[in-house]
Amino acid sequence: DRDVTGVQTCALPIWLGRETPRGAIVGFIKMAQDENDRAAEYFQPPMKGHRVTAEEEQELAKQLYTVLNATFPASALTSTNADPDGRGDDGRSRDEITIGGTHLLSESFPVTLVRQEDVHNVKLWFISRQTLSRVPAAYDSLRWPHLEQKLPQVLVRNRVLSMPLWQWISIVLFLPIAMVLGWAIASAGRMLFSWYRRSRRLQELAPRPLRHFGPGAMLIAVLIHYDFVRQIGASVLYRQYYRYFLLVVMAIAGYWAITRITHWIFRGIALQ
């Protein structure tokens, strides 16, 4: 047997990566993404006297996965504590950790993980019942799950790399839209900057073709597209890989912008 991290396991029961907070949240996302019934095993066992059916737990797992895709920042996955004892900067072990927090200007759905013994007296990390109690309300507030009900089921049920087909189509179709928006915002910024220089009686900027697509437009377009991918509830694991691509594009745009700025500086010196 192998756990969700791909590590060979010989002992039973399988812990599913729940030995660490990071393993618990990543393991749940992977299980839920594959629509595996074991996703509910990442939930904190219900309190004594509270009974929940397997169907209720599976529906809750589906809703939580959808909420995380729509609101959870991909950066939170890599920054989640990977220490089995949940030690913080002070070195003290903890039995409760909350991850999520703020995503840019909006609040993400915080997830509280608790550490407790399972039926085999092994201390593991679970998604707390306190967090699970807030999932239905958060799910009902989302727009995209309701949209899926109106789409042809062939676009919803068919999946590519564990993501519905309609999301892949949306991501591809929004690319040119993001590029146009990036160009428009960058062009507007350049016009405002040119107006400012004229008002200060400074040397005007060199004219650019109307269709010019520079580093600023490219960077803005990628940021707009990334936010769109988050808004439609694309897999948080997919967004984690997208972040690496985003960093590469930002590096290219930054280098491109530096060469432009250097050119303007030397051009200004030459004209003096």
mmCIF file of C-alpha atoms in Angstrom:
data_model
loop_
_atom_site.group_PDB
_atom_site.id
_atom_site.type_symbol
_atom_site.label_atom_id
_atom_site.label_comp_id
_atom_site.label_asym_id
_atom_site.label_seq_id
_atom_site.Cartn_x
_atom_site.Cartn_y
_atom_site.Cartn_z
ATOM 1 C CA ASP A 1 0.000 0.000 0.000
ATOM 2 C CA ARG A 2 0.998 3.617 -0.533
ATOM 3 C CA ASP A 3 -0.224 6.740 1.199
ATOM 4 C CA VAL A 4 -1.236 9.922 -0.668
ATOM 5 C CA THR A 5 2.352 11.177 -0.679
ATOM 6 C CA GLY A 6 3.497 8.083 -2.552
ATOM 7 C CA VAL A 7 5.498 6.674 0.368
ATOM 8 C CA GLN A 8 5.480 2.912 0.735
ATOM 9 C CA THR A 9 3.647 1.863 3.887
ATOM 10 C CA CYS A 10 3.686 -1.591 5.407
ATOM 11 C CA ALA A 11 1.996 -1.064 8.729
ATOM 12 C CA LEU A 12 -1.751 -1.005 9.105
ATOM 13 C CA PRO A 13 -3.787 1.100 9.424
ATOM 14 C CA ILE A 14 -2.812 3.411 6.571
ATOM 15 C CA TRP A 15 -2.398 6.909 7.992
ATOM 16 C CA LEU A 16 -3.008 8.708 4.684
ATOM 17 C CA GLY A 17 -0.387 11.362 5.389
ATOM 18 C CA ARG A 18 -2.230 12.591 8.469
ATOM 19 C CA GLU A 19 0.929 12.469 10.587
ATOM 20 C CA THR A 20 1.554 16.164 9.796
ATOM 21 C CA PRO A 21 -0.754 19.174 9.298
ATOM 22 C CA ARG A 22 0.467 19.642 5.727
ATOM 23 C CA GLY A 23 -0.010 15.965 4.947
ATOM 24 C CA ALA A 24 -3.563 16.120 6.276
ATOM 25 C CA ILE A 25 -4.735 19.068 4.159
ATOM 26 C CA VAL A 26 -2.886 17.995 1.000
ATOM 27 C CA GLY A 27 -4.020 14.400 1.451
ATOM 28 C CA PHE A 28 -7.645 15.453 1.791
ATOM 29 C CA ILE A 29 -7.473 17.605 -1.348
ATOM 30 C CA LYS A 30 -5.938 14.764 -3.370
ATOM 31 C CA MET A 31 -8.518 12.257 -2.161
ATOM 32 C CA ALA A 32 -11.438 14.629 -2.758
ATOM 33 C CA GLN A 33 -10.061 15.594 -6.154
ATOM 34 C CA ASP A 34 -10.109 11.936 -7.197
ATOM 35 C CA GLU A 35 -13.593 11.544 -5.668
ATOM 36 C CA ASN A 36 -12.220 8.887 -3.344
ATOM 37 C CA ASP A 37 -14.577 7.823 -0.549
ATOM 38 C CA ARG A 38 -11.665 7.919 1.912
ATOM 39 C CA ALA A 39 -11.620 11.737 1.808
ATOM 40 C CA ALA A 40 -13.959 11.744 4.802
ATOM 41 C CA GLU A 41 -11.325 9.899 6.843
ATOM 42 C CA TYR A 42 -9.512 13.236 7.158
ATOM 43 C CA PHE A 43 -12.422 14.586 9.194
ATOM 44 C CA GLN A 44 -12.252 14.734 12.963
ATOM 45 C CA PRO A 45 -14.357 11.878 14.358
ATOM 46 C CA PRO A 46 -17.773 13.157 15.505
ATOM 47 C CA MET A 47 -18.352 13.722 19.187
ATOM 48 C CA LYS A 48 -20.008 11.005 21.188
ATOM 49 C CA GLY A 49 -23.769 11.116 20.746
ATOM 50 C CA HIS A 50 -23.512 12.741 17.292
ATOM 51 C CA ARG A 51 -24.115 10.337 14.444
ATOM 52 C CA VAL A 52 -23.393 11.102 10.808
ATOM 53 C CA THR A 53 -24.018 8.862 7.851
ATOM 54 C CA ALA A 54 -21.446 7.957 5.229
ATOM 55 C CA GLU A 55 -23.541 9.800 2.624
ATOM 56 C CA GLU A 56 -23.506 12.992 4.727
ATOM 57 C CA GLU A 57 -19.741 12.774 5.171
ATOM 58 C CA GLN A 58 -19.173 12.264 1.432
ATOM 59 C CA GLU A 59 -21.354 15.241 0.577
ATOM 60 C CA LEU A 60 -19.487 17.323 3.163
ATOM 61 C CA ALA A 61 -16.158 16.273 1.634
ATOM 62 C CA LYS A 62 -17.391 17.335 -1.812
ATOM 63 C CA GLN A 63 -18.562 20.706 -0.511
ATOM 64 C CA LEU A 64 -15.344 21.363 1.431
ATOM 65 C CA TYR A 65 -13.246 20.526 -1.622
ATOM 66 C CA THR A 66 -15.275 22.969 -3.721
ATOM 67 C CA VAL A 67 -14.958 25.700 -1.089
ATOM 68 C CA LEU A 68 -11.184 25.229 -0.842
ATOM 69 C CA ASN A 69 -10.818 25.425 -4.614
ATOM 70 C CA ALA A 70 -12.743 28.695 -4.693
ATOM 71 C CA THR A 71 -11.246 30.446 -1.681
ATOM 72 C CA PHE A 72 -8.107 28.712 -0.414
ATOM 73 C CA PRO A 73 -4.788 30.344 -1.435
ATOM 74 C CA ALA A 74 -2.420 27.889 -3.096
ATOM 75 C CA SER A 75 0.474 29.389 -1.133
ATOM 76 C CA ALA A 76 -1.107 28.084 2.082
ATOM 77 C CA LEU A 77 -0.358 24.500 1.057
ATOM 78 C CA THR A 78 3.409 24.986 0.979
ATOM 79 C CA SER A 79 3.439 27.195 4.070
ATOM 80 C CA THR A 80 1.414 24.768 6.204
ATOM 81 C CA ASN A 81 3.322 23.289 9.125
ATOM 82 C CA ALA A 82 5.013 19.995 8.213
ATOM 83 C CA ASP A 83 6.057 19.103 11.761
ATOM 84 C CA PRO A 84 4.182 16.093 13.231
ATOM 85 C CA ASP A 85 3.945 17.928 16.568
ATOM 86 C CA GLY A 86 2.836 21.183 14.939
ATOM 87 C CA ARG A 87 5.707 23.114 16.492
ATOM 88 C CA GLY A 88 5.737 26.834 15.807
ATOM 89 C CA ASP A 89 8.585 29.330 15.958
ATOM 90 C CA ASP A 90 8.624 29.001 19.739
ATOM 91 C CA GLY A 91 9.370 25.260 19.454
ATOM 92 C CA ARG A 92 6.282 24.256 21.401
ATOM 93 C CA SER A 93 4.114 21.407 20.196
ATOM 94 C CA ARG A 94 0.482 22.197 19.387
ATOM 95 C CA ASP A 95 -2.676 20.184 18.986
ATOM 96 C CA GLU A 96 -4.551 22.776 16.921
ATOM 97 C CA ILE A 97 -3.508 24.792 13.855
ATOM 98 C CA THR A 98 -5.515 27.151 11.654
ATOM 99 C CA ILE A 99 -4.411 27.693 8.073
ATOM 100 C CA GLY A 100 -5.813 29.909 5.345
ATOM 101 C CA GLY A 101 -6.202 33.523 6.381
ATOM 102 C CA THR A 102 -6.081 36.456 3.985
ATOM 103 C CA HIS A 103 -5.849 36.056 0.206
ATOM 104 C CA LEU A 104 -4.869 39.404 -1.345
ATOM 105 C CA LEU A 105 -7.778 41.715 -0.436
ATOM 106 C CA SER A 106 -10.287 38.978 0.404
ATOM 107 C CA GLU A 107 -10.634 36.503 3.212
ATOM 108 C CA SER A 108 -10.099 32.847 2.426
ATOM 109 C CA PHE A 109 -11.870 29.972 4.118
ATOM 110 C CA PRO A 110 -9.778 29.140 7.208
ATOM 111 C CA VAL A 111 -9.264 25.485 8.040
ATOM 112 C CA THR A 112 -8.568 24.375 11.592
ATOM 113 C CA LEU A 113 -6.661 21.118 12.019
ATOM 114 C CA VAL A 114 -6.705 19.260 15.329
ATOM 115 C CA ARG A 115 -4.373 16.537 16.541
ATOM 116 C CA GLN A 116 -5.840 13.629 18.420
ATOM 117 C CA GLU A 117 -5.549 9.889 18.765
ATOM 118 C CA ASP A 118 -7.344 7.658 16.314
ATOM 119 C CA VAL A 119 -8.902 4.308 17.155
ATOM 120 C CA HIS A 120 -5.408 2.740 17.113
ATOM 121 C CA ASN A 121 -4.056 5.253 19.681
ATOM 122 C CA VAL A 122 -1.911 6.980 17.057
ATOM 123 C CA LYS A 123 -1.838 10.778 17.116
ATOM 124 C CA LEU A 124 -2.946 12.121 13.745
ATOM 125 C CA TRP A 125 -4.148 15.431 12.312
ATOM 126 C CA PHE A 126 -7.787 15.885 11.284
ATOM 127 C CA ILE A 127 -9.937 18.663 9.840
ATOM 128 C CA SER A 128 -11.884 19.905 12.844
ATOM 129 C CA ARG A 129 -15.633 19.583 13.236
ATOM 130 C CA GLN A 130 -15.713 23.321 13.947
ATOM 131 C CA THR A 131 -14.443 23.920 10.414
ATOM 132 C CA LEU A 132 -16.834 21.359 8.942
ATOM 133 C CA SER A 133 -19.815 23.056 10.591
ATOM 134 C CA ARG A 134 -19.140 26.187 8.493
ATOM 135 C CA VAL A 135 -18.794 24.369 5.176
ATOM 136 C CA PRO A 136 -22.482 24.218 4.052
ATOM 137 C CA ALA A 137 -22.963 27.991 4.450
ATOM 138 C CA ALA A 138 -19.697 28.725 2.635
ATOM 139 C CA TYR A 139 -20.657 26.322 -0.159
ATOM 140 C CA ASP A 140 -24.091 27.911 -0.623
ATOM 141 C CA SER A 141 -22.456 31.338 -1.026
ATOM 142 C CA LEU A 142 -20.394 30.197 -4.024
ATOM 143 C CA ARG A 143 -21.534 31.052 -7.555
ATOM 144 C CA TRP A 144 -19.860 28.386 -9.677
ATOM 145 C CA PRO A 145 -21.482 25.261 -8.152
ATOM 146 C CA HIS A 146 -24.862 26.737 -9.086
ATOM 147 C CA LEU A 147 -23.586 27.481 -12.584
ATOM 148 C CA GLU A 148 -22.526 23.848 -13.018
ATOM 149 C CA GLN A 149 -26.137 22.782 -12.552
ATOM 150 C CA LYS A 150 -27.064 24.750 -15.690
ATOM 151 C CA LEU A 151 -24.194 23.487 -17.840
ATOM 152 C CA PRO A 152 -24.370 20.361 -20.036
ATOM 153 C CA GLN A 153 -23.439 17.436 -17.832
ATOM 154 C CA VAL A 154 -20.837 16.256 -20.333
ATOM 155 C CA LEU A 155 -18.807 19.351 -19.432
ATOM 156 C CA VAL A 156 -19.219 18.757 -15.705
ATOM 157 C CA ARG A 157 -18.750 15.003 -15.386
ATOM 158 C CA ASN A 158 -15.875 14.578 -17.837
ATOM 159 C CA ARG A 159 -12.585 15.464 -16.188
ATOM 160 C CA VAL A 160 -9.069 16.147 -17.401
ATOM 161 C CA LEU A 161 -6.366 15.904 -14.694
ATOM 162 C CA SER A 162 -9.160 15.791 -12.091
ATOM 163 C CA MET A 163 -10.674 19.108 -13.251
ATOM 164 C CA PRO A 164 -14.075 19.385 -15.005
ATOM 165 C CA LEU A 165 -13.915 19.950 -18.744
ATOM 166 C CA TRP A 166 -15.807 23.260 -18.496
ATOM 167 C CA GLN A 167 -13.042 24.731 -16.322
ATOM 168 C CA TRP A 168 -10.338 23.835 -18.860
ATOM 169 C CA ILE A 169 -12.407 25.388 -21.652
ATOM 170 C CA SER A 170 -12.957 28.524 -19.565
ATOM 171 C CA ILE A 171 -9.247 28.815 -18.771
ATOM 172 C CA VAL A 172 -8.289 28.599 -22.467
ATOM 173 C CA LEU A 173 -11.036 30.939 -23.682
ATOM 174 C CA PHE A 174 -10.203 33.574 -21.069
ATOM 175 C CA LEU A 175 -6.563 33.817 -22.196
ATOM 176 C CA PRO A 176 -7.192 36.316 -25.047
ATOM 177 C CA ILE A 177 -9.604 38.262 -22.823
ATOM 178 C CA ALA A 178 -6.925 38.586 -20.131
ATOM 179 C CA MET A 179 -4.424 39.745 -22.758
ATOM 180 C CA VAL A 180 -6.822 42.432 -24.032
ATOM 181 C CA LEU A 181 -7.532 43.606 -20.486
ATOM 182 C CA GLY A 182 -3.813 43.680 -19.701
ATOM 183 C CA TRP A 183 -3.115 45.692 -22.854
ATOM 184 C CA ALA A 184 -5.960 48.134 -22.082
ATOM 185 C CA ILE A 185 -4.855 48.728 -18.485
ATOM 186 C CA ALA A 186 -1.192 49.115 -19.461
ATOM 187 C CA SER A 187 -2.124 51.500 -22.321
ATOM 188 C CA ALA A 188 -4.287 53.584 -19.991
ATOM 189 C CA GLY A 189 -1.415 53.756 -17.507
ATOM 190 C CA ARG A 190 0.975 54.883 -20.247
ATOM 191 C CA MET A 191 -1.474 57.588 -21.380
ATOM 192 C CA LEU A 192 -1.794 58.898 -17.831
ATOM 193 C CA PHE A 193 1.982 58.911 -17.428
ATOM 194 C CA SER A 194 2.383 60.790 -20.735
ATOM 195 C CA TRP A 195 -0.208 63.344 -19.611
ATOM 196 C CA TYR A 196 1.669 63.795 -16.337
ATOM 197 C CA ARG A 197 4.950 64.400 -18.162
ATOM 198 C CA ARG A 198 3.332 66.940 -20.485
ATOM 199 C CA SER A 199 1.793 68.761 -17.518
ATOM 200 C CA ARG A 200 5.263 68.972 -15.998
ATOM 201 C CA ARG A 201 6.725 70.049 -19.331
ATOM 202 C CA LEU A 202 9.013 67.068 -19.395
ATOM 203 C CA GLN A 203 10.240 65.259 -22.466
ATOM 204 C CA GLU A 204 7.425 63.195 -23.957
ATOM 205 C CA LEU A 205 7.681 59.432 -24.165
ATOM 206 C CA ALA A 206 8.592 57.828 -27.467
ATOM 207 C CA PRO A 207 5.407 56.974 -29.398
ATOM 208 C CA ARG A 208 4.319 53.354 -29.381
ATOM 209 C CA PRO A 209 2.117 51.501 -31.890
ATOM 210 C CA LEU A 210 -1.455 51.144 -30.683
ATOM 211 C CA ARG A 211 -1.165 47.355 -30.781
ATOM 212 C CA HIS A 212 2.049 47.375 -28.702
ATOM 213 C CA PHE A 213 2.075 44.639 -26.013
ATOM 214 C CA GLY A 214 4.839 45.283 -23.501
ATOM 215 C CA PRO A 215 6.048 43.724 -20.228
ATOM 216 C CA GLY A 216 3.538 45.643 -18.134
ATOM 217 C CA ALA A 217 0.637 44.390 -20.236
ATOM 218 C CA MET A 218 1.963 40.827 -20.036
ATOM 219 C CA LEU A 219 2.288 40.930 -16.253
ATOM 220 C CA ILE A 220 -1.176 42.436 -15.775
ATOM 221 C CA ALA A 221 -2.698 39.870 -18.138
ATOM 222 C CA VAL A 222 -1.171 36.936 -16.239
ATOM 223 C CA LEU A 223 -2.357 38.301 -12.882
ATOM 224 C CA ILE A 224 -5.882 38.788 -14.243
ATOM 225 C CA HIS A 225 -5.905 35.268 -15.675
ATOM 226 C CA TYR A 226 -4.605 33.768 -12.423
ATOM 227 C CA ASP A 227 -7.357 35.484 -10.445
ATOM 228 C CA PHE A 228 -9.938 34.196 -12.947
ATOM 229 C CA VAL A 229 -8.636 30.652 -12.476
ATOM 230 C CA ARG A 230 -9.131 31.058 -8.717
ATOM 231 C CA GLN A 231 -12.578 32.602 -9.147
ATOM 232 C CA ILE A 232 -13.960 29.652 -11.142
ATOM 233 C CA GLY A 233 -12.889 27.231 -8.422
ATOM 234 C CA ALA A 234 -10.050 25.502 -10.264
ATOM 235 C CA SER A 235 -8.206 22.868 -8.271
ATOM 236 C CA VAL A 236 -6.019 24.380 -5.569
ATOM 237 C CA LEU A 237 -3.311 21.889 -6.528
ATOM 238 C CA TYR A 238 -3.473 23.106 -10.135
ATOM 239 C CA ARG A 239 -3.195 26.694 -8.899
ATOM 240 C CA GLN A 240 -0.137 25.712 -6.909
ATOM 241 C CA TYR A 241 1.625 24.703 -10.151
ATOM 242 C CA TYR A 242 0.251 27.797 -11.867
ATOM 243 C CA ARG A 243 2.018 29.919 -9.242
ATOM 244 C CA TYR A 244 5.377 28.546 -10.399
ATOM 245 C CA PHE A 245 4.514 29.499 -13.978
ATOM 246 C CA LEU A 246 3.428 32.917 -12.719
ATOM 247 C CA LEU A 247 6.795 33.454 -11.057
ATOM 248 C CA VAL A 248 8.584 32.607 -14.313
ATOM 249 C CA VAL A 249 6.413 35.057 -16.262
ATOM 250 C CA MET A 250 6.980 37.748 -13.629
ATOM 251 C CA ALA A 251 10.734 37.206 -13.911
ATOM 252 C CA ILE A 252 10.559 37.518 -17.716
ATOM 253 C CA ALA A 253 8.369 40.628 -17.492
ATOM 254 C CA GLY A 254 10.686 42.121 -14.875
ATOM 255 C CA TYR A 255 13.765 41.554 -17.022
ATOM 256 C CA TRP A 256 11.931 42.953 -20.040
ATOM 257 C CA ALA A 257 10.907 46.046 -18.056
ATOM 258 C CA ILE A 258 14.468 46.592 -16.785
ATOM 259 C CA THR A 259 15.846 46.529 -20.329
ATOM 260 C CA ARG A 260 13.215 49.078 -21.350
ATOM 261 C CA ILE A 261 13.987 51.360 -18.422
ATOM 262 C CA THR A 262 17.714 51.081 -19.109
ATOM 263 C CA HIS A 263 17.080 52.000 -22.743
ATOM 264 C CA TRP A 264 15.076 55.083 -21.712
ATOM 265 C CA ILE A 265 17.800 56.178 -19.283
ATOM 266 C CA PHE A 266 20.595 55.900 -21.848
ATOM 267 C CA ARG A 267 18.386 57.544 -24.487
ATOM 268 C CA GLY A 268 17.768 60.471 -22.146
ATOM 269 C CA ILE A 269 21.489 60.825 -21.440
ATOM 270 C CA ALA A 270 22.292 60.740 -25.169
ATOM 271 C CA LEU A 271 19.776 63.497 -25.924
ATOM 272 C CA GLN A 272 21.195 65.842 -23.277
#
